[in-house]
Amino acid sequence: MSKDRASLFYRLNDYKPLKNASESIKDEKEAQDLVLEKTEEEESLRNSSLVLGARKMPGAMERCDKLDMSAMIMLESALDREKISRKILPEAVPVTLNCKMKAREKYQSDLWLEIEHPNKGLVLQDPSSSSLALFNTTSNAVAQCEGDPVDNIFEQNLKIKFYISSRSTSPSSYSEDEADTVKITDSAHLPVHTPTIKRKECHSRIFFPTKHKAHRFFLTSFTAPTKCHQCTSLMVGLIRQGCTCDACGFSCHTACVEKAPRACPVPFHQKKGAFCLDPQKGLGTVYEGHVWIPKKAGMKKGWQRALAIVCDFKLFLFDMNEEDSKPNVVVSQVIDMRRFYSLPESCFSFRDGAFSVSSVWPSDFVPAKRKEMPRMFKVTASQLSAPSNRYSIPILADSENKKSEWVGVLSELHKILRKSHSRDRSIYVLKEAYDSDLPLIKTTQTAAIIDHKRIALGNEEGLFVVHVIIDEIIRVGDIKKIHQIELIPHGQMVAVISGRSHQVQLFPMSVLDGEKTDSHRLAETKGCHTMTSGTVCQGAHTCLCVARKSQVFCYELFQSNTISHKKFKQLQIPTTVQWMGIFSEQLCVGFQSGFLRYPLKREGVPYRMLHFHDPTLSFITHQPVDALCAVEISSIEYLLCFKSIGIYTDSRGLRSRPVELMWPAPPTYCCYNAPYLSVYSENAVDIFDVNTMDWIQTIPLKKVRPLNSEGSLNIFLLETIRLIYFKNKKTNGEELVSSETPDNQEKQMVQHLSSKRRYSFRVPRAKAVLPKGL
């Protein structure tokens, strides 16, 4: 074989496909240099082939014919692949290689974590030590490992695995040249194949690899309202609303990933339209468009642009950003067509109403310009709202034709809903707990339901007991400025945080009946801001825990003839305490970006309820978020509610469910009354079932605040201040009996002659109206 032919074979053997060379590409310039080099190599190979062809002798051709033909076939195949790669590379480099190759070179190792069966797993003895584990939703098994999670690999149960790649989970850490979405960590149950296990260092972003030509789903935080390409419903939430395929852009709910078409990209015949409705399930988007809604200060201040979407038998309204005219991801207002709020006529002077949509006429007394009337319509629902009892939103369309379309769509959808006989899943019926004319209600800061006939109100003036049936009021003690009321029925005591010094005082329960007694002060609690009570030792002892900044004082309470206490524990929390509760004889403390459980009657280290060494939960630490409350679903599962999201964890602080609880708008308070979670925001109260994770009700009350931990008593701070009772329709009997219908006469608090602490709320005799005939 000639030297030229030998060099040709050596070149052919040394040839590497472009996909292997791409691993060394660092930026666009190097990629272009590589293309140029491969072009020169191609021309060199072609020239060598021509020269050899000219020098071939007949005898040599016979000896090398088979080898030469094989070499040329391999060469032509390689050159064809090179041509295709050269055409694709210049277009792909500016978009993907420049960013992806840098990340790939920076992090060379991959981590595959596997799930073991519980009886094969390793359990930490020290809950405070680091651990890394993920979950398997099919078996609910979690493998946990002691020491550095980076150096441990699980080799059992290969059904679910997670590939951890390199990128920060914090939305603020992404560069401006990326898309509007933010890719963050998650551990959702997605279809994956069995990977090779590798581990060198722990990174912070998880994606879900699938088979060749299948989707590669990333959990994504959308910055604008986004619909699921599978079910067409909105992906509601503040962060981590759904998954997006980084190859084709297919986006869907985490729960819809397994239902999505397997092929990537999705074939045209499998794509769903922008509007699709399932009347039986009540899922899907029917219509959307831009409208104008009144500004927050009122219609007299003008209109603001909004995006309106009719989805899942709800009307969603999203405010538009003034700077870039893009819709905000936060839901501004929601009108639910499936829930008709049954407000008894005895409480409010109207019959039960229902959802309706109609045009606006001058007789409606809407403060709008006459030329805007032909383009206006209003959406109305039965609801508690002052000064009337109907919740109505005036909407301005861009044209009269658009207005007709909106009215037609909403009316038709309401007809479909009525024909389908959709089950009303609403839980709470709203009632007025007591007459809003009572002066004490206007300054109420906290409240508690004593029994079905009495409520306790705490305000600037002090602590009062209101008998809702006989309109009698009792003042308790001489304390003022009540900040929190805690009823302790097991210990037959009442605890309050009162005064300018925010100090805890204890009273026997008999004081609520009007008996005069002295209070018992807890001297160490000056400056406290929250407290909680419960029982320990299987109900044998009563415990009161009081938080002052980042300290928690735990007391055991005793009562015989007098009240006494004993401090048995003092806890130091990492940061300021934001929430407290007692679960299964353990104190649960919520603080910024975390929850801890402390054993009360025994010594021991605290248990992390949110273990940050679980990579699927590490996103909480990248952007600190306030803790709102925790819910004990069972002895082995908890729901941790933060201002941005709700997360389900097990007793070891590891994720127990792949799906998270999404808030439509930023919450201000969370209250739990088993099994329903009430999430308060600026414009509404959203009700969730913590077991099924269903969003079952929206109460469009603005400026409403809970007065007790269960959320059954609320203060409505709009125009006429009202005390609102959320009655659970599913419970037998009534927790609180509703007051009588107001008689439209001016009532006053009249002091009893026999006691300075007792009052009657009635019409003074001088102003009383005599019955007819007298």
GROMACS .gro file of C-alpha atoms in nm, residues 285 295 338 350 497 553 624 720 743 770:
model
   10
  285THR     CA    1  -6.010   2.662   2.887
  295LYS     CA    2  -5.867   5.007   3.946
  338ARG     CA    3  -6.978   2.612   4.017
  350PHE     CA    4  -8.213   3.873   5.000
  497ILE     CA    5  -5.161   3.817   7.531
  553PHE     CA    6  -4.089   2.911   7.676
  624PRO     CA    7  -3.600   3.270   5.182
  720THR     CA    8  -6.913   4.838   5.713
  743ASP     CA    9  -8.450   4.511   6.313
  770LEU     CA   10  -9.402   5.086   7.076
   0.00000   0.00000   0.00000
